[in-house]
Coordinates of C-alpha atoms (C1' of nucleotides) in Angstrom, one line a residue:
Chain A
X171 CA 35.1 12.0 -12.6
X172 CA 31.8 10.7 -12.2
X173 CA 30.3 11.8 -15.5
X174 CA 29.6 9.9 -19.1
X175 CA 31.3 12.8 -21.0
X176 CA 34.7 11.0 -21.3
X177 CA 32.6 8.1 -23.2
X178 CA 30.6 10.4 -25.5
X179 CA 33.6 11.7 -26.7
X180 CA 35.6 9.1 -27.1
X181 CA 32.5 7.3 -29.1
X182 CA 32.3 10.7 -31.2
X183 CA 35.9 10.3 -31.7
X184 CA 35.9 6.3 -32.8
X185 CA 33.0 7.4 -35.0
X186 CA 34.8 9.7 -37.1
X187 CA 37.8 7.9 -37.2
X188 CA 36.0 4.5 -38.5
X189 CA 34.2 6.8 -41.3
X190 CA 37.0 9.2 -41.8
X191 CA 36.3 10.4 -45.0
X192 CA 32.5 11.0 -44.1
X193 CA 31.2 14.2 -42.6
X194 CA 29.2 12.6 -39.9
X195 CA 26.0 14.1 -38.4
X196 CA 25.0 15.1 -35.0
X197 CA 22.1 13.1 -35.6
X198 CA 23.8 10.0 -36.9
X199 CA 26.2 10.1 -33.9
X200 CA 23.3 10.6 -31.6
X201 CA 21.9 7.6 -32.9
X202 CA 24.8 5.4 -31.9
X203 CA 25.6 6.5 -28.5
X204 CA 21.7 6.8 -27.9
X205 CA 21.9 9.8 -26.2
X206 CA 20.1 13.3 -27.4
X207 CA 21.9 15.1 -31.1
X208 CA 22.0 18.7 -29.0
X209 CA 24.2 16.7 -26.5
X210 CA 26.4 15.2 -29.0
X211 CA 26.6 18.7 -30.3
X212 CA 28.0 20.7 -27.5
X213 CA 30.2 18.0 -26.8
X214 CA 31.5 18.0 -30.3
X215 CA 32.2 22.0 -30.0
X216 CA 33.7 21.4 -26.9
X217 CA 36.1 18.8 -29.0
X218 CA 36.6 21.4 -32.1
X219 CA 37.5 23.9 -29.3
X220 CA 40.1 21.6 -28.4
X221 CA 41.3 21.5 -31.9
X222 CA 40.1 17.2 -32.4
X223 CA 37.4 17.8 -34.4
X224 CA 36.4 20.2 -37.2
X225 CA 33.0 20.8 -38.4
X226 CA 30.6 22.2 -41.6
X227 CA 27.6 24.0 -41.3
X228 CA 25.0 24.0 -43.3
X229 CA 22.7 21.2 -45.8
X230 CA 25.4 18.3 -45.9
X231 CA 27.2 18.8 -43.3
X232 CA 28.4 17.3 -40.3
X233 CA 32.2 16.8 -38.0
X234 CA 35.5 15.1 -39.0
X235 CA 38.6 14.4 -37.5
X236 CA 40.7 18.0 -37.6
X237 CA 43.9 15.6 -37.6
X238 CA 44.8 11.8 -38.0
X239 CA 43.9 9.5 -35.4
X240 CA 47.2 8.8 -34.2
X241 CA 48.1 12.2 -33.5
X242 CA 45.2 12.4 -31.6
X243 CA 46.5 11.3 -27.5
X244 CA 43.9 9.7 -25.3
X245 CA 45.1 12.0 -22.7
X246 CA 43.9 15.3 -24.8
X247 CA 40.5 13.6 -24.5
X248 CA 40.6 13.4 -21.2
X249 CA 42.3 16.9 -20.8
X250 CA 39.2 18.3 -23.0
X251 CA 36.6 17.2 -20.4
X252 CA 37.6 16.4 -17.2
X253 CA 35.7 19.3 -14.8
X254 CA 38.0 18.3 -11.7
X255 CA 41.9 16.9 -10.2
X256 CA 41.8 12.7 -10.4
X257 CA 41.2 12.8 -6.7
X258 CA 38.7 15.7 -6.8
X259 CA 38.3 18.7 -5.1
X260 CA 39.3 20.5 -2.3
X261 CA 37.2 21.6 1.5
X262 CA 38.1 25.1 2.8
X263 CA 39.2 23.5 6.4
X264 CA 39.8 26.3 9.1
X265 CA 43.0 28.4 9.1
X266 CA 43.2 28.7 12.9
X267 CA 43.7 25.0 13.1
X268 CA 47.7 24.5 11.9
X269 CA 46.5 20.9 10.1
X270 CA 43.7 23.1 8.6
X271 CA 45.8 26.0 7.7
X272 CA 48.2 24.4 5.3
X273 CA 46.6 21.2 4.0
X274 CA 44.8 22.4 1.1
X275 CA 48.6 23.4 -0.2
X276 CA 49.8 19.4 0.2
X277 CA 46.3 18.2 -1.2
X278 CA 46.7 20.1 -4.1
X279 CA 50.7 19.5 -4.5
X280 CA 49.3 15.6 -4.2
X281 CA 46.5 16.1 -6.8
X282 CA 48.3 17.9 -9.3
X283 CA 51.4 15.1 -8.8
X284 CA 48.4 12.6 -9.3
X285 CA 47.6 13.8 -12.8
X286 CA 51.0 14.5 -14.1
X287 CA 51.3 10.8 -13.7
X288 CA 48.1 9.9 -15.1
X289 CA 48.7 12.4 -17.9
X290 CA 52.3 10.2 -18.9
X291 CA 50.2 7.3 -19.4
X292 CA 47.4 8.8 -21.6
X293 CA 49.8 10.5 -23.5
X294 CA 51.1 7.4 -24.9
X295 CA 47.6 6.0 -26.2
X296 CA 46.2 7.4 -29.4
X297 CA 42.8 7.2 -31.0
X298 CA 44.4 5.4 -33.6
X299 CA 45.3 2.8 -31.5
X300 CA 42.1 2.4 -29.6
X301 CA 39.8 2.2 -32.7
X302 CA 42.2 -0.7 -33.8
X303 CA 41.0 -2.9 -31.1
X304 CA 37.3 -2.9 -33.1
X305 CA 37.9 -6.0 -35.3
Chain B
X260 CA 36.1 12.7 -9.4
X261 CA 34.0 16.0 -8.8
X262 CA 33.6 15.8 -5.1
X263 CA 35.6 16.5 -2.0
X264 CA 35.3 12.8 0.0
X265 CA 38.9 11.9 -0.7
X266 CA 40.1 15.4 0.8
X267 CA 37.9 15.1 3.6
X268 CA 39.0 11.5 4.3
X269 CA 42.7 12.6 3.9
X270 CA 42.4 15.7 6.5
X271 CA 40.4 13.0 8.8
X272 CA 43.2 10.8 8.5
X273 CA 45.9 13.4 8.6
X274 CA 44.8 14.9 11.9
X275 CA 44.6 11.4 12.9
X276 CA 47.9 10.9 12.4
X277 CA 49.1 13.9 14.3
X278 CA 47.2 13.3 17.9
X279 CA 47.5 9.4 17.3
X280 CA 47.5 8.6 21.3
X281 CA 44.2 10.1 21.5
X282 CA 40.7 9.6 20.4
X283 CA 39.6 12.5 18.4
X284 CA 35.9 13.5 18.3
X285 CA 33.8 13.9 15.5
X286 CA 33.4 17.5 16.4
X287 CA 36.7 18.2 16.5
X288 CA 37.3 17.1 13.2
X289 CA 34.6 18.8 12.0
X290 CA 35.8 22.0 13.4
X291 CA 39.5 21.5 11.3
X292 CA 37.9 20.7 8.0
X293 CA 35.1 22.6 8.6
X294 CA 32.2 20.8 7.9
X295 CA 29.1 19.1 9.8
X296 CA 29.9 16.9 12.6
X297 CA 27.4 13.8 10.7
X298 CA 29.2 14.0 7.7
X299 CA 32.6 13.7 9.3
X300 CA 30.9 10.6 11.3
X301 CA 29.6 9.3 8.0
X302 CA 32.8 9.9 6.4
X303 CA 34.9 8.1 9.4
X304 CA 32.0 5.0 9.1
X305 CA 33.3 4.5 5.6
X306 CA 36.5 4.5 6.9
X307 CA 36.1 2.2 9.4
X308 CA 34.4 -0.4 6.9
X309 CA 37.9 0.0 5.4
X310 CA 39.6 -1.0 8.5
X311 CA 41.5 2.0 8.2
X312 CA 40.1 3.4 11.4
X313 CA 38.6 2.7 14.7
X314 CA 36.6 4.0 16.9
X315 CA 34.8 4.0 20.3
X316 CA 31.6 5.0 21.4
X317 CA 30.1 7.1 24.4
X318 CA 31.6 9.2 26.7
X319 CA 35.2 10.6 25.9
X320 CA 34.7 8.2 22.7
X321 CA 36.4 9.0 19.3
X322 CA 38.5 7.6 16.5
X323 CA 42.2 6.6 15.9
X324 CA 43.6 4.9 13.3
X325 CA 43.2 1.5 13.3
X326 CA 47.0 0.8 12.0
X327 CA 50.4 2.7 11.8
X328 CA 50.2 5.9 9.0
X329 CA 53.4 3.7 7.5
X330 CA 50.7 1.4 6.2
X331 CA 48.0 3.2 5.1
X332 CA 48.6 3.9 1.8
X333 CA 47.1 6.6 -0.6
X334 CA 45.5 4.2 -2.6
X335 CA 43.7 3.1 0.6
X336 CA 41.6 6.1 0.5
X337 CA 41.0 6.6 -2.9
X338 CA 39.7 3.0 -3.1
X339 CA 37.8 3.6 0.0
X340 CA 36.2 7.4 -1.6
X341 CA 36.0 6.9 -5.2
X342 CA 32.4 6.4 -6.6
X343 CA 33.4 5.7 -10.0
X344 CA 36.3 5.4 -12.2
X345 CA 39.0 7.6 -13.0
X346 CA 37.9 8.2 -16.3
X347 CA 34.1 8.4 -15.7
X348 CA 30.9 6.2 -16.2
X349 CA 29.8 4.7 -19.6
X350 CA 26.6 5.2 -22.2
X351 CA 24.4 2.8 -22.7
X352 CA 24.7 2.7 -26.7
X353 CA 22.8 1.4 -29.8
X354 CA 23.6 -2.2 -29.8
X355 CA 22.5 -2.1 -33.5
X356 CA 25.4 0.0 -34.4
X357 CA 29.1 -1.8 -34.7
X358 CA 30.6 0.2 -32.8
X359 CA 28.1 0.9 -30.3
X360 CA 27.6 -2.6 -29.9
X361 CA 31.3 -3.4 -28.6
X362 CA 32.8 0.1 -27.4
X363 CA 31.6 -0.6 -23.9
X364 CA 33.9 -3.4 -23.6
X365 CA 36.5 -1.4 -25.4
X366 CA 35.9 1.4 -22.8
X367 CA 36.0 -1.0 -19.5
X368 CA 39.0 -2.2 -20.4
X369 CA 40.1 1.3 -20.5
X370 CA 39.4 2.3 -17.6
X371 CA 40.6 -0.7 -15.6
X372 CA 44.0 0.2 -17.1
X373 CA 44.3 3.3 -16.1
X374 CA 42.5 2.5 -13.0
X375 CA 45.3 -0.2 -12.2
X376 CA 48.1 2.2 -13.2
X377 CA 47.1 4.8 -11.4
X378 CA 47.0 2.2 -8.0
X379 CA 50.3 1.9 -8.9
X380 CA 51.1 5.3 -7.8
X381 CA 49.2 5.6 -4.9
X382 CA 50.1 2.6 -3.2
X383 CA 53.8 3.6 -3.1
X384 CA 52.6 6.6 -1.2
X385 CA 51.6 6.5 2.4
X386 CA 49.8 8.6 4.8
X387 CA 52.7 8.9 6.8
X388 CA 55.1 10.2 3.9
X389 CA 52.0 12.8 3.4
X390 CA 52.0 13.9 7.2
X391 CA 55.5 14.5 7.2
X392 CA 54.8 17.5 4.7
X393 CA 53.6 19.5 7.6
X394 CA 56.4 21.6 9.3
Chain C
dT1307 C1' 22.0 9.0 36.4
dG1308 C1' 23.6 12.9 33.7
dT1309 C1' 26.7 13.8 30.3
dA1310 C1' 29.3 13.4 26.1
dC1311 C1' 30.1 10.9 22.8
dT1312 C1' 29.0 7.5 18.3
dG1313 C1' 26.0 5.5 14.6
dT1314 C1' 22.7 6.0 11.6
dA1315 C1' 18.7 7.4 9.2
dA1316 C1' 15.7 10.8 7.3
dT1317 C1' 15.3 14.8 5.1
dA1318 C1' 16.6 19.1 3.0
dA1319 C1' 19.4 21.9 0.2
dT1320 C1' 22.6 22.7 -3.3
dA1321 C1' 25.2 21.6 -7.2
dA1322 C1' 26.4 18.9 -11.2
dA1323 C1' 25.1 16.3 -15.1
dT1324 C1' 22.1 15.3 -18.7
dA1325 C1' 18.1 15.9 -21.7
dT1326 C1' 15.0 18.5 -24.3
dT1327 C1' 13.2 22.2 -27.0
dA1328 C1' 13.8 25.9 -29.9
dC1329 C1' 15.5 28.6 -33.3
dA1330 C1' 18.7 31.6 -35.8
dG1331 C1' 22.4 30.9 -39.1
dT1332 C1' 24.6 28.5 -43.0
dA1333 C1' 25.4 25.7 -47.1
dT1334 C1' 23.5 22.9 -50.8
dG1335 C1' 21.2 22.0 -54.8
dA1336 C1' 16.8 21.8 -57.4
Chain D
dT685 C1' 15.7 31.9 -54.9
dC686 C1' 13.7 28.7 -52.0
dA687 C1' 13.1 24.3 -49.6
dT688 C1' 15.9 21.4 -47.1
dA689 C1' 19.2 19.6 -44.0
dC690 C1' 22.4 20.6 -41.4
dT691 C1' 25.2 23.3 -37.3
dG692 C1' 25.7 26.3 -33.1
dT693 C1' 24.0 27.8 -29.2
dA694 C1' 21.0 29.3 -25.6
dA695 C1' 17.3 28.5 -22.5
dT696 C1' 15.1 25.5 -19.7
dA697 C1' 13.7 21.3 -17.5
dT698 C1' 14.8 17.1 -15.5
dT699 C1' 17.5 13.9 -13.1
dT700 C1' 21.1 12.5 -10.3
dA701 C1' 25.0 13.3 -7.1
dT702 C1' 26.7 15.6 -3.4
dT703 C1' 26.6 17.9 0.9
dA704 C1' 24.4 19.8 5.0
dT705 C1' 21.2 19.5 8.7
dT706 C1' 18.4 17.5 12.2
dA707 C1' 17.2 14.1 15.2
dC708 C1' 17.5 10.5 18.1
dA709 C1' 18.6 5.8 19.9
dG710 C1' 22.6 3.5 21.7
dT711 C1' 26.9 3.4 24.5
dA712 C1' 30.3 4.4 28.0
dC713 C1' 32.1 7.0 31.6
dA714 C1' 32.3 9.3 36.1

DNA sequence: TGTACTGTAATAATAAATATTACAGTATGA
DNA sequence: TCATACTGTAATATTTATTATTACAGTACA
């Protein structure tokens, strides 16, 4: 993963925990990750299509946690924006050579072994947890 | 992770593995994974830096592996590949803001935890375990 | 000395990530 | 009902990362 989208969500995320009974605004968010509101917006529907995050419309509004921050796993954060495997992706090597032909099959059983592991250990952090380590 | 270097090393490595008493050609490699010959030498030069290869130059010239598969291990080649950590790069946020101000830190020490967990894994797993997949 | 390699740099091409702009749609409340 | 302050989303531009290509000097062999 070589891309900030991990961070802006979990900021979004810390965000609306810390002021949980505030709808927060693109703008306001925007402001304190310092990147553009349109940005923080797309990533926010992309977190609200993932059920984190639920959103009004409209004068006033603004996002807010869809569920407590402890049900909320680090690992469905990373789930909701990671575009590749951990280890990346794959080359489409040539089939007439018998390494080439079957090695895409063993990357990917390695890669998708690779995330099953990485998704145990994100699935036992919670948002709850991580916004505790802000004093 | 979005790109295909770890692959790429791993097939490099993997065909290394299987003609280990002979030096293997750039082209030759290139031919198996099917890519450009310069980007398989670029590829093996990381490698090398690694000391997980070596090589020889001019005529009849190649690469072999510069130790036994047994002790290569996986995580050899992801350190050697990855440009950035598992879970991404960071935002530069509003130090003015109390949570931007700290959630870098907050963030780094993420990722070095799941960075050193997911080590864990790959250095119990060896290139010569992942060779012996092939038939 | 010709040949077949590596090593590396320069450049080009493609793809991914991020930023920006724009604007329709929606809710609020004066 | 209208001005206002939001969201949602698309279109586009810009920047950065990745991969491919070309070129050529250097090296070793026969």
């Amino acid at each position: 993963m070589n891309n900030v989208r991990f961070a802006t969500s979990l900021h979004i995320l810390t965000l609306l925990t810390y002021m949980k009974d505030e709808l927060l605004s693109s703008e306001f968010i925007a402001g304190s990750i310092n990147i553009n509101p349109a940005v923080v917006r797309k990533e926010i529907s992309n977190l609200r299509n993932n059920g984190l995050i639920e959103s009004k419309e409209g004068k006033g509004g603004g996002s807010r946690l869809a569920k407590p921050a402890s049900e909320i796993r680090i690992a469905d954060i990373y789930k909701a924006v990671k575009p590749a495997s951990v280890l990346g992706k794959s080359n489409t090597p040539n089939p007439a050579c018998p390494i080439g032909k079957d090695i895409n099959q063993h990357i990917d059983n390695l890669y998708q072994d690779t995330e099953n592991f990485l998704l145990k250990k994100l699935e036992n952090m919670t948002l709850e947890k991580f916004t505790k380590k802000f004093s």
